[in-house]
Amino acid sequence: MIVILLGPPGVGKGTQGKLLCEAEGLEHLSTGDLLRAARREGTELGLQAQAYMDRGELVPDDVIVGMVREKLRKLGPDAGVVFDGFPRTVPQAEALARTLEDLGTRLDRVVVMTADDGVLVRRLSGRRSCPACGMVYNVYTSPPEQEGICGECGSELVHRKDDDPATVQNRLDVYRQQTAPLIEFYERQPAVPVVEVDGAQKVEDVQTALRSAMREAR
Ligand code: AP5
């Protein structure tokens, strides 16, 4: 099962992708998480990506495609994968199609997650992330037990730099201009079913809708 979760910042791709992977035994491949890990480790990739991420702009396609190819090669041809935050441009989608073909596998489904800008902005303003273990909280809807501290590993939580209001606005614009056209790109391919899931519902309800979309894909 190879699935793409496509949707604007804050719609819940990370939250739902992790839950789906736990339930279905799939690999969660988040390009945002891979880039943030590279930044923490201070690798050349991380340094290259930093300025783009801080401005809310997309990291160049060749950097992203190389990173994803490497990850897929490590996972092997039999892994089921949930892509979160990739592809984000038509060239990335074309590169993914070529990579999957080389691996002898194919894309099963594209899930388009939706929510109004008001919901997205509020979620991102309330998001707190653990830089050590990757747990994600929200001060409005899913706060940690102890304010500012990760309940999983005890590290201090952070508000992502790209979650400040001006950068969020830029990320929403970038999504509309460069990533939303992918919906039409996939809708033009009859072999790849595209399904829409309302991401503004409660976490559990979004997950139920997502799993039902997965069952239809089999
Ligand atoms: P990335 O990390 O991929 O950011 P994004 O796509 O903007 O998505 P987010 O992580 O902000 O949101 P999400 O949809 O995962 O929501 P979440 O589940 O966390 O990318 C960051 C940057 O890296 C990019 O700007 C770019 O620079 C670069 N990059 C990454 N991939 C790239 C690529 N392919 N090409 C080029 N550049 C790339 O939820 C958000 C909050 O809401 C959380 O607090 C959560 O707890 C809460 N929440 C979630 N669901 C619900 C719900 N149903 N109800 C209530 N609260 C909820």
PDB file of C-alpha atoms and ligand atoms in Angstrom:
ATOM      1  CA  MET A   1       0.000   0.000   0.000  1.00  0.00           C
ATOM      2  CA  ILE A   2       1.514   3.301  -1.114  1.00  0.00           C
ATOM      3  CA  VAL A   3      -0.514   6.343  -0.086  1.00  0.00           C
ATOM      4  CA  ILE A   4      -0.007  10.091  -0.389  1.00  0.00           C
ATOM      5  CA  LEU A   5      -1.538  12.424   2.209  1.00  0.00           C
ATOM      6  CA  LEU A   6      -1.948  15.733   0.429  1.00  0.00           C
ATOM      7  CA  GLY A   7      -3.164  18.896   2.128  1.00  0.00           C
ATOM      8  CA  PRO A   8      -2.282  22.328   3.484  1.00  0.00           C
ATOM      9  CA  PRO A   9      -0.087  23.002   6.529  1.00  0.00           C
ATOM     10  CA  GLY A  10      -1.845  22.126   9.767  1.00  0.00           C
ATOM     11  CA  VAL A  11      -4.551  19.952   8.209  1.00  0.00           C
ATOM     12  CA  GLY A  12      -3.288  16.957  10.204  1.00  0.00           C
ATOM     13  CA  LYS A  13      -1.133  14.987   7.744  1.00  0.00           C
ATOM     14  CA  GLY A  14       1.449  14.178  10.432  1.00  0.00           C
ATOM     15  CA  THR A  15      -1.113  13.342  13.116  1.00  0.00           C
ATOM     16  CA  GLN A  16      -3.147  11.086  10.826  1.00  0.00           C
ATOM     17  CA  GLY A  17      -0.147   9.606   9.023  1.00  0.00           C
ATOM     18  CA  LYS A  18       1.362   8.353  12.296  1.00  0.00           C
ATOM     19  CA  LEU A  19      -1.949   6.859  13.483  1.00  0.00           C
ATOM     20  CA  LEU A  20      -2.548   5.157  10.137  1.00  0.00           C
ATOM     21  CA  CYS A  21       0.958   3.689  10.062  1.00  0.00           C
ATOM     22  CA  GLU A  22       0.644   2.338  13.609  1.00  0.00           C
ATOM     23  CA  ALA A  23      -2.702   0.736  12.786  1.00  0.00           C
ATOM     24  CA  GLU A  24      -1.742  -0.708   9.411  1.00  0.00           C
ATOM     25  CA  GLY A  25       1.971  -1.475   9.881  1.00  0.00           C
ATOM     26  CA  LEU A  26       3.058   1.041   7.235  1.00  0.00           C
ATOM     27  CA  GLU A  27       6.109   3.321   7.092  1.00  0.00           C
ATOM     28  CA  HIS A  28       5.497   7.037   7.723  1.00  0.00           C
ATOM     29  CA  LEU A  29       7.643   9.058   5.327  1.00  0.00           C
ATOM     30  CA  SER A  30       7.432  12.753   6.230  1.00  0.00           C
ATOM     31  CA  THR A  31       9.816  14.959   4.249  1.00  0.00           C
ATOM     32  CA  GLY A  32       9.339  17.738   6.829  1.00  0.00           C
ATOM     33  CA  ASP A  33      10.435  15.368   9.643  1.00  0.00           C
ATOM     34  CA  LEU A  34      13.430  14.142   7.593  1.00  0.00           C
ATOM     35  CA  LEU A  35      14.521  17.747   6.928  1.00  0.00           C
ATOM     36  CA  ARG A  36      14.113  18.743  10.586  1.00  0.00           C
ATOM     37  CA  ALA A  37      16.175  15.702  11.644  1.00  0.00           C
ATOM     38  CA  ALA A  38      18.891  16.715   9.139  1.00  0.00           C
ATOM     39  CA  ARG A  39      18.871  20.231  10.608  1.00  0.00           C
ATOM     40  CA  ARG A  40      19.227  18.912  14.153  1.00  0.00           C
ATOM     41  CA  GLU A  41      22.132  16.709  13.071  1.00  0.00           C
ATOM     42  CA  GLY A  42      23.747  19.648  11.244  1.00  0.00           C
ATOM     43  CA  THR A  43      24.213  17.690   8.001  1.00  0.00           C
ATOM     44  CA  GLU A  44      24.844  19.428   4.687  1.00  0.00           C
ATOM     45  CA  LEU A  45      21.259  18.630   3.664  1.00  0.00           C
ATOM     46  CA  GLY A  46      19.973  20.243   6.861  1.00  0.00           C
ATOM     47  CA  LEU A  47      22.038  23.371   6.301  1.00  0.00           C
ATOM     48  CA  GLN A  48      20.833  23.595   2.687  1.00  0.00           C
ATOM     49  CA  ALA A  49      17.195  23.302   3.764  1.00  0.00           C
ATOM     50  CA  GLN A  50      17.214  25.637   6.765  1.00  0.00           C
ATOM     51  CA  ALA A  51      16.709  29.023   5.069  1.00  0.00           C
ATOM     52  CA  TYR A  52      13.897  27.755   2.827  1.00  0.00           C
ATOM     53  CA  MET A  53      12.067  26.171   5.764  1.00  0.00           C
ATOM     54  CA  ASP A  54      12.386  29.262   7.952  1.00  0.00           C
ATOM     55  CA  ARG A  55      10.811  31.383   5.198  1.00  0.00           C
ATOM     56  CA  GLY A  56       8.052  28.825   4.596  1.00  0.00           C
ATOM     57  CA  GLU A  57       9.256  28.192   1.059  1.00  0.00           C
ATOM     58  CA  LEU A  58       9.812  24.857  -0.616  1.00  0.00           C
ATOM     59  CA  VAL A  59      13.230  23.237  -0.520  1.00  0.00           C
ATOM     60  CA  PRO A  60      14.451  22.660  -4.128  1.00  0.00           C
ATOM     61  CA  ASP A  61      13.011  19.606  -5.862  1.00  0.00           C
ATOM     62  CA  ASP A  62      16.358  17.907  -6.559  1.00  0.00           C
ATOM     63  CA  VAL A  63      17.279  17.974  -2.850  1.00  0.00           C
ATOM     64  CA  ILE A  64      13.921  16.520  -1.818  1.00  0.00           C
ATOM     65  CA  VAL A  65      13.774  13.894  -4.557  1.00  0.00           C
ATOM     66  CA  GLY A  66      17.286  12.653  -3.728  1.00  0.00           C
ATOM     67  CA  MET A  67      16.363  12.397  -0.038  1.00  0.00           C
ATOM     68  CA  VAL A  68      13.149  10.459  -0.738  1.00  0.00           C
ATOM     69  CA  ARG A  69      14.824   8.091  -3.224  1.00  0.00           C
ATOM     70  CA  GLU A  70      17.466   7.242  -0.640  1.00  0.00           C
ATOM     71  CA  LYS A  71      14.824   6.587   2.015  1.00  0.00           C
ATOM     72  CA  LEU A  72      12.745   4.376  -0.307  1.00  0.00           C
ATOM     73  CA  ARG A  73      15.830   2.441  -1.353  1.00  0.00           C
ATOM     74  CA  LYS A  74      16.556   1.720   2.338  1.00  0.00           C
ATOM     75  CA  LEU A  75      12.957   0.661   2.997  1.00  0.00           C
ATOM     76  CA  GLY A  76      13.012  -1.766   0.053  1.00  0.00           C
ATOM     77  CA  PRO A  77      10.397  -2.586  -2.594  1.00  0.00           C
ATOM     78  CA  ASP A  78       7.980  -4.429  -0.274  1.00  0.00           C
ATOM     79  CA  ALA A  79       7.429  -1.627   2.250  1.00  0.00           C
ATOM     80  CA  GLY A  80       4.007   0.002   2.514  1.00  0.00           C
ATOM     81  CA  VAL A  81       4.486   3.761   2.736  1.00  0.00           C
ATOM     82  CA  VAL A  82       2.386   6.760   3.766  1.00  0.00           C
ATOM     83  CA  PHE A  83       3.868   9.917   2.247  1.00  0.00           C
ATOM     84  CA  ASP A  84       3.279  13.043   4.342  1.00  0.00           C
ATOM     85  CA  GLY A  85       4.312  16.359   2.767  1.00  0.00           C
ATOM     86  CA  PHE A  86       5.629  14.733  -0.413  1.00  0.00           C
ATOM     87  CA  PRO A  87       5.205  15.238  -3.308  1.00  0.00           C
ATOM     88  CA  ARG A  88       4.613  18.992  -3.165  1.00  0.00           C
ATOM     89  CA  THR A  89       5.236  19.967  -6.795  1.00  0.00           C
ATOM     90  CA  VAL A  90       4.502  18.394 -10.169  1.00  0.00           C
ATOM     91  CA  PRO A  91       8.219  17.609 -10.783  1.00  0.00           C
ATOM     92  CA  GLN A  92       8.319  15.829  -7.389  1.00  0.00           C
ATOM     93  CA  ALA A  93       5.211  13.809  -8.352  1.00  0.00           C
ATOM     94  CA  GLU A  94       6.789  12.858 -11.686  1.00  0.00           C
ATOM     95  CA  ALA A  95      10.013  11.816  -9.950  1.00  0.00           C
ATOM     96  CA  LEU A  96       8.019   9.713  -7.470  1.00  0.00           C
ATOM     97  CA  ALA A  97       6.226   7.920 -10.315  1.00  0.00           C
ATOM     98  CA  ARG A  98       9.587   7.069 -11.916  1.00  0.00           C
ATOM     99  CA  THR A  99      11.052   5.877  -8.601  1.00  0.00           C
ATOM    100  CA  LEU A 100       8.065   3.636  -7.840  1.00  0.00           C
ATOM    101  CA  GLU A 101       8.256   2.179 -11.343  1.00  0.00           C
ATOM    102  CA  ASP A 102      11.970   1.445 -10.856  1.00  0.00           C
ATOM    103  CA  LEU A 103      11.091  -0.325  -7.590  1.00  0.00           C
ATOM    104  CA  GLY A 104       8.394  -2.341  -9.353  1.00  0.00           C
ATOM    105  CA  THR A 105       5.590  -0.915  -7.237  1.00  0.00           C
ATOM    106  CA  ARG A 106       2.836   1.661  -7.722  1.00  0.00           C
ATOM    107  CA  LEU A 107       0.824   4.373  -6.025  1.00  0.00           C
ATOM    108  CA  ASP A 108      -2.462   3.054  -4.579  1.00  0.00           C
ATOM    109  CA  ARG A 109      -4.236   6.180  -3.448  1.00  0.00           C
ATOM    110  CA  VAL A 110      -4.037   9.929  -2.959  1.00  0.00           C
ATOM    111  CA  VAL A 111      -5.929  11.286   0.047  1.00  0.00           C
ATOM    112  CA  VAL A 112      -6.673  15.008  -0.124  1.00  0.00           C
ATOM    113  CA  MET A 113      -7.222  16.409   3.390  1.00  0.00           C
ATOM    114  CA  THR A 114      -9.133  19.678   3.669  1.00  0.00           C
ATOM    115  CA  ALA A 115      -9.895  22.350   6.300  1.00  0.00           C
ATOM    116  CA  ASP A 116     -10.617  26.101   6.254  1.00  0.00           C
ATOM    117  CA  ASP A 117      -7.750  28.551   6.721  1.00  0.00           C
ATOM    118  CA  GLY A 118      -9.179  29.632  10.103  1.00  0.00           C
ATOM    119  CA  VAL A 119      -8.868  26.065  11.413  1.00  0.00           C
ATOM    120  CA  LEU A 120      -5.341  25.683   9.986  1.00  0.00           C
ATOM    121  CA  VAL A 121      -4.051  28.973  11.437  1.00  0.00           C
ATOM    122  CA  ARG A 122      -5.442  28.177  14.889  1.00  0.00           C
ATOM    123  CA  ARG A 123      -3.974  24.668  14.885  1.00  0.00           C
ATOM    124  CA  LEU A 124      -0.532  25.894  13.854  1.00  0.00           C
ATOM    125  CA  SER A 125      -0.564  28.708  16.416  1.00  0.00           C
ATOM    126  CA  GLY A 126      -1.325  26.111  19.106  1.00  0.00           C
ATOM    127  CA  ARG A 127       1.060  23.380  17.939  1.00  0.00           C
ATOM    128  CA  ARG A 128       3.926  22.456  20.273  1.00  0.00           C
ATOM    129  CA  SER A 129       6.438  19.827  19.144  1.00  0.00           C
ATOM    130  CA  CYS A 130       9.024  17.765  20.940  1.00  0.00           C
ATOM    131  CA  PRO A 131      12.402  18.233  19.251  1.00  0.00           C
ATOM    132  CA  ALA A 132      13.718  15.021  20.847  1.00  0.00           C
ATOM    133  CA  CYS A 133      11.058  12.351  20.214  1.00  0.00           C
ATOM    134  CA  GLY A 134       8.813  14.076  17.648  1.00  0.00           C
ATOM    135  CA  MET A 135       5.588  14.004  19.722  1.00  0.00           C
ATOM    136  CA  VAL A 136       3.155  16.726  18.630  1.00  0.00           C
ATOM    137  CA  TYR A 137       0.739  18.511  20.993  1.00  0.00           C
ATOM    138  CA  ASN A 138      -1.715  21.352  20.701  1.00  0.00           C
ATOM    139  CA  VAL A 139      -2.318  23.842  23.488  1.00  0.00           C
ATOM    140  CA  TYR A 140      -6.018  24.108  22.501  1.00  0.00           C
ATOM    141  CA  THR A 141      -6.968  20.525  21.716  1.00  0.00           C
ATOM    142  CA  SER A 142      -4.320  18.113  23.006  1.00  0.00           C
ATOM    143  CA  PRO A 143      -2.092  19.865  25.577  1.00  0.00           C
ATOM    144  CA  PRO A 144       0.707  18.033  27.390  1.00  0.00           C
ATOM    145  CA  GLU A 145      -0.023  17.087  30.992  1.00  0.00           C
ATOM    146  CA  GLN A 146       2.729  19.420  32.210  1.00  0.00           C
ATOM    147  CA  GLU A 147       2.816  22.744  30.373  1.00  0.00           C
ATOM    148  CA  GLY A 148       5.731  22.996  27.929  1.00  0.00           C
ATOM    149  CA  ILE A 149       7.074  19.504  28.702  1.00  0.00           C
ATOM    150  CA  CYS A 150       6.809  16.399  26.525  1.00  0.00           C
ATOM    151  CA  GLY A 151       4.808  13.677  28.286  1.00  0.00           C
ATOM    152  CA  GLU A 152       6.728  10.966  26.383  1.00  0.00           C
ATOM    153  CA  CYS A 153      10.361  11.898  27.008  1.00  0.00           C
ATOM    154  CA  GLY A 154      10.404  14.932  29.352  1.00  0.00           C
ATOM    155  CA  SER A 155      12.049  17.304  26.843  1.00  0.00           C
ATOM    156  CA  GLU A 156      11.076  20.953  26.539  1.00  0.00           C
ATOM    157  CA  LEU A 157       8.471  21.519  23.825  1.00  0.00           C
ATOM    158  CA  VAL A 158       8.996  24.095  21.068  1.00  0.00           C
ATOM    159  CA  HIS A 159       6.753  26.219  18.872  1.00  0.00           C
ATOM    160  CA  ARG A 160       8.116  25.586  15.366  1.00  0.00           C
ATOM    161  CA  LYS A 161       9.760  28.702  13.931  1.00  0.00           C
ATOM    162  CA  ASP A 162       7.757  28.327  10.716  1.00  0.00           C
ATOM    163  CA  ASP A 163       4.515  28.327  12.747  1.00  0.00           C
ATOM    164  CA  ASP A 164       4.734  32.093  13.400  1.00  0.00           C
ATOM    165  CA  PRO A 165       1.768  33.912  11.773  1.00  0.00           C
ATOM    166  CA  ALA A 166       3.651  35.588   8.861  1.00  0.00           C
ATOM    167  CA  THR A 167       5.395  32.347   7.850  1.00  0.00           C
ATOM    168  CA  VAL A 168       2.153  30.386   8.152  1.00  0.00           C
ATOM    169  CA  GLN A 169       0.530  32.809   5.696  1.00  0.00           C
ATOM    170  CA  ASN A 170       3.421  32.281   3.279  1.00  0.00           C
ATOM    171  CA  ARG A 171       3.160  28.489   3.650  1.00  0.00           C
ATOM    172  CA  LEU A 172      -0.571  28.649   2.854  1.00  0.00           C
ATOM    173  CA  ASP A 173       0.170  30.741  -0.274  1.00  0.00           C
ATOM    174  CA  VAL A 174       2.932  28.346  -1.333  1.00  0.00           C
ATOM    175  CA  TYR A 175       0.544  25.412  -0.833  1.00  0.00           C
ATOM    176  CA  ARG A 176      -2.093  26.998  -3.083  1.00  0.00           C
ATOM    177  CA  GLN A 177       0.367  27.977  -5.797  1.00  0.00           C
ATOM    178  CA  GLN A 178       2.682  24.976  -5.947  1.00  0.00           C
ATOM    179  CA  THR A 179       1.064  21.988  -4.234  1.00  0.00           C
ATOM    180  CA  ALA A 180      -2.723  22.263  -4.781  1.00  0.00           C
ATOM    181  CA  PRO A 181      -2.240  21.788  -8.583  1.00  0.00           C
ATOM    182  CA  LEU A 182      -1.190  18.217  -7.746  1.00  0.00           C
ATOM    183  CA  ILE A 183      -4.832  17.391  -7.010  1.00  0.00           C
ATOM    184  CA  GLU A 184      -5.682  17.928 -10.675  1.00  0.00           C
ATOM    185  CA  PHE A 185      -2.456  16.195 -11.706  1.00  0.00           C
ATOM    186  CA  TYR A 186      -3.572  13.006  -9.930  1.00  0.00           C
ATOM    187  CA  GLU A 187      -7.239  13.342 -10.892  1.00  0.00           C
ATOM    188  CA  ARG A 188      -6.134  13.149 -14.527  1.00  0.00           C
ATOM    189  CA  GLN A 189      -4.613   9.698 -13.853  1.00  0.00           C
ATOM    190  CA  PRO A 190      -7.410   7.115 -13.880  1.00  0.00           C
ATOM    191  CA  ALA A 191      -5.176   4.430 -12.318  1.00  0.00           C
ATOM    192  CA  VAL A 192      -4.737   6.459  -9.113  1.00  0.00           C
ATOM    193  CA  PRO A 193      -7.909   6.976  -7.060  1.00  0.00           C
ATOM    194  CA  VAL A 194      -8.108  10.393  -5.381  1.00  0.00           C
ATOM    195  CA  VAL A 195     -10.309  10.654  -2.296  1.00  0.00           C
ATOM    196  CA  GLU A 196     -11.126  13.686  -0.141  1.00  0.00           C
ATOM    197  CA  VAL A 197     -11.238  13.526   3.660  1.00  0.00           C
ATOM    198  CA  ASP A 198     -12.577  16.339   5.843  1.00  0.00           C
ATOM    199  CA  GLY A 199      -9.599  17.169   8.087  1.00  0.00           C
ATOM    200  CA  ALA A 200     -11.532  19.634  10.231  1.00  0.00           C
ATOM    201  CA  GLN A 201     -13.271  16.872  12.192  1.00  0.00           C
ATOM    202  CA  LYS A 202     -12.041  15.445  15.505  1.00  0.00           C
ATOM    203  CA  VAL A 203      -8.791  13.443  15.235  1.00  0.00           C
ATOM    204  CA  GLU A 204     -10.597  10.094  15.731  1.00  0.00           C
ATOM    205  CA  ASP A 205     -13.233  10.921  13.098  1.00  0.00           C
ATOM    206  CA  VAL A 206     -10.619  11.939  10.531  1.00  0.00           C
ATOM    207  CA  GLN A 207      -8.797   8.659  11.215  1.00  0.00           C
ATOM    208  CA  THR A 208     -11.995   6.637  10.737  1.00  0.00           C
ATOM    209  CA  ALA A 209     -12.625   8.374   7.401  1.00  0.00           C
ATOM    210  CA  LEU A 210      -9.020   7.800   6.363  1.00  0.00           C
ATOM    211  CA  ARG A 211      -9.074   4.081   7.181  1.00  0.00           C
ATOM    212  CA  SER A 212     -12.308   3.680   5.316  1.00  0.00           C
ATOM    213  CA  ALA A 213     -10.641   5.324   2.296  1.00  0.00           C
ATOM    214  CA  MET A 214      -7.772   2.827   2.639  1.00  0.00           C
ATOM    215  CA  ARG A 215     -10.136  -0.157   2.659  1.00  0.00           C
ATOM    216  CA  GLU A 216     -11.755   1.066  -0.549  1.00  0.00           C
ATOM    217  CA  ALA A 217      -8.290   1.213  -2.122  1.00  0.00           C
ATOM    218  CA  ARG A 218      -7.623  -2.520  -1.674  1.00  0.00           C
TER     219      ARG A 218
HETATM  220  P1  AP5 B   1       6.145  19.999   6.789  1.00  0.00           P
HETATM  221  O1  AP5 B   1       6.705  19.631   8.093  1.00  0.00           O
HETATM  222  O2  AP5 B   1       5.749  18.943   5.819  1.00  0.00           O
HETATM  223  O3  AP5 B   1       4.947  21.013   7.073  1.00  0.00           O
HETATM  224  P2  AP5 B   1       3.480  21.158   6.449  1.00  0.00           P
HETATM  225  O4  AP5 B   1       3.149  20.383   5.229  1.00  0.00           O
HETATM  226  O5  AP5 B   1       3.346  22.617   6.347  1.00  0.00           O
HETATM  227  O6  AP5 B   1       2.613  20.444   7.444  1.00  0.00           O
HETATM  228  P3  AP5 B   1       2.601  20.605   8.975  1.00  0.00           P
HETATM  229  O7  AP5 B   1       3.626  19.705   9.610  1.00  0.00           O
HETATM  230  O8  AP5 B   1       2.687  22.049   9.380  1.00  0.00           O
HETATM  231  O9  AP5 B   1       1.110  20.167   9.332  1.00  0.00           O
HETATM  232  P4  AP5 B   1       0.379  18.758   9.348  1.00  0.00           P
HETATM  233  O10 AP5 B   1      -0.612  18.724   8.246  1.00  0.00           O
HETATM  234  O11 AP5 B   1       1.352  17.623   9.431  1.00  0.00           O
HETATM  235  O12 AP5 B   1      -0.400  18.919  10.698  1.00  0.00           O
HETATM  236  P5  AP5 B   1      -0.162  18.239  12.144  1.00  0.00           P
HETATM  237  O13 AP5 B   1      -0.624  16.833  12.124  1.00  0.00           O
HETATM  238  O14 AP5 B   1       1.193  18.518  12.657  1.00  0.00           O
HETATM  239  O15 AP5 B   1       7.149  20.964   5.987  1.00  0.00           O
HETATM  240  C1  AP5 B   1       7.848  22.011   6.638  1.00  0.00           C
HETATM  241  C2  AP5 B   1       8.768  22.680   5.620  1.00  0.00           C
HETATM  242  O16 AP5 B   1       9.738  21.734   5.127  1.00  0.00           O
HETATM  243  C3  AP5 B   1       8.101  23.233   4.356  1.00  0.00           C
HETATM  244  O17 AP5 B   1       7.573  24.529   4.554  1.00  0.00           O
HETATM  245  C4  AP5 B   1       9.259  23.209   3.363  1.00  0.00           C
HETATM  246  O18 AP5 B   1      10.144  24.294   3.581  1.00  0.00           O
HETATM  247  C5  AP5 B   1       9.987  21.917   3.732  1.00  0.00           C
HETATM  248  N1  AP5 B   1       9.493  20.750   2.989  1.00  0.00           N
HETATM  249  C6  AP5 B   1       8.925  19.636   3.524  1.00  0.00           C
HETATM  250  N2  AP5 B   1       8.591  18.771   2.553  1.00  0.00           N
HETATM  251  C7  AP5 B   1       8.948  19.338   1.376  1.00  0.00           C
HETATM  252  C8  AP5 B   1       8.832  18.943   0.014  1.00  0.00           C
HETATM  253  N3  AP5 B   1       8.273  17.767  -0.334  1.00  0.00           N
HETATM  254  N4  AP5 B   1       9.291  19.787  -0.943  1.00  0.00           N
HETATM  255  C9  AP5 B   1       9.882  20.970  -0.614  1.00  0.00           C
HETATM  256  N5  AP5 B   1      10.011  21.414   0.659  1.00  0.00           N
HETATM  257  C10 AP5 B   1       9.547  20.603   1.665  1.00  0.00           C
HETATM  258  O19 AP5 B   1      -1.245  19.065  12.996  1.00  0.00           O
HETATM  259  C11 AP5 B   1      -1.069  20.450  13.257  1.00  0.00           C
HETATM  260  C12 AP5 B   1      -1.569  20.768  14.673  1.00  0.00           C
HETATM  261  O20 AP5 B   1      -2.975  20.540  14.727  1.00  0.00           O
HETATM  262  C13 AP5 B   1      -0.953  19.889  15.778  1.00  0.00           C
HETATM  263  O21 AP5 B   1      -0.816  20.658  16.947  1.00  0.00           O
HETATM  264  C14 AP5 B   1      -2.004  18.775  15.997  1.00  0.00           C
HETATM  265  O22 AP5 B   1      -1.962  18.282  17.306  1.00  0.00           O
HETATM  266  C15 AP5 B   1      -3.288  19.523  15.694  1.00  0.00           C
HETATM  267  N6  AP5 B   1      -4.317  18.681  15.055  1.00  0.00           N
HETATM  268  C16 AP5 B   1      -4.127  17.795  14.033  1.00  0.00           C
HETATM  269  N7  AP5 B   1      -5.302  17.249  13.671  1.00  0.00           N
HETATM  270  C17 AP5 B   1      -6.247  17.790  14.494  1.00  0.00           C
HETATM  271  C18 AP5 B   1      -7.668  17.627  14.600  1.00  0.00           C
HETATM  272  N8  AP5 B   1      -8.338  16.779  13.797  1.00  0.00           N
HETATM  273  N9  AP5 B   1      -8.321  18.348  15.518  1.00  0.00           N
HETATM  274  C19 AP5 B   1      -7.660  19.216  16.344  1.00  0.00           C
HETATM  275  N10 AP5 B   1      -6.305  19.427  16.293  1.00  0.00           N
HETATM  276  C20 AP5 B   1      -5.624  18.704  15.366  1.00  0.00           C
END
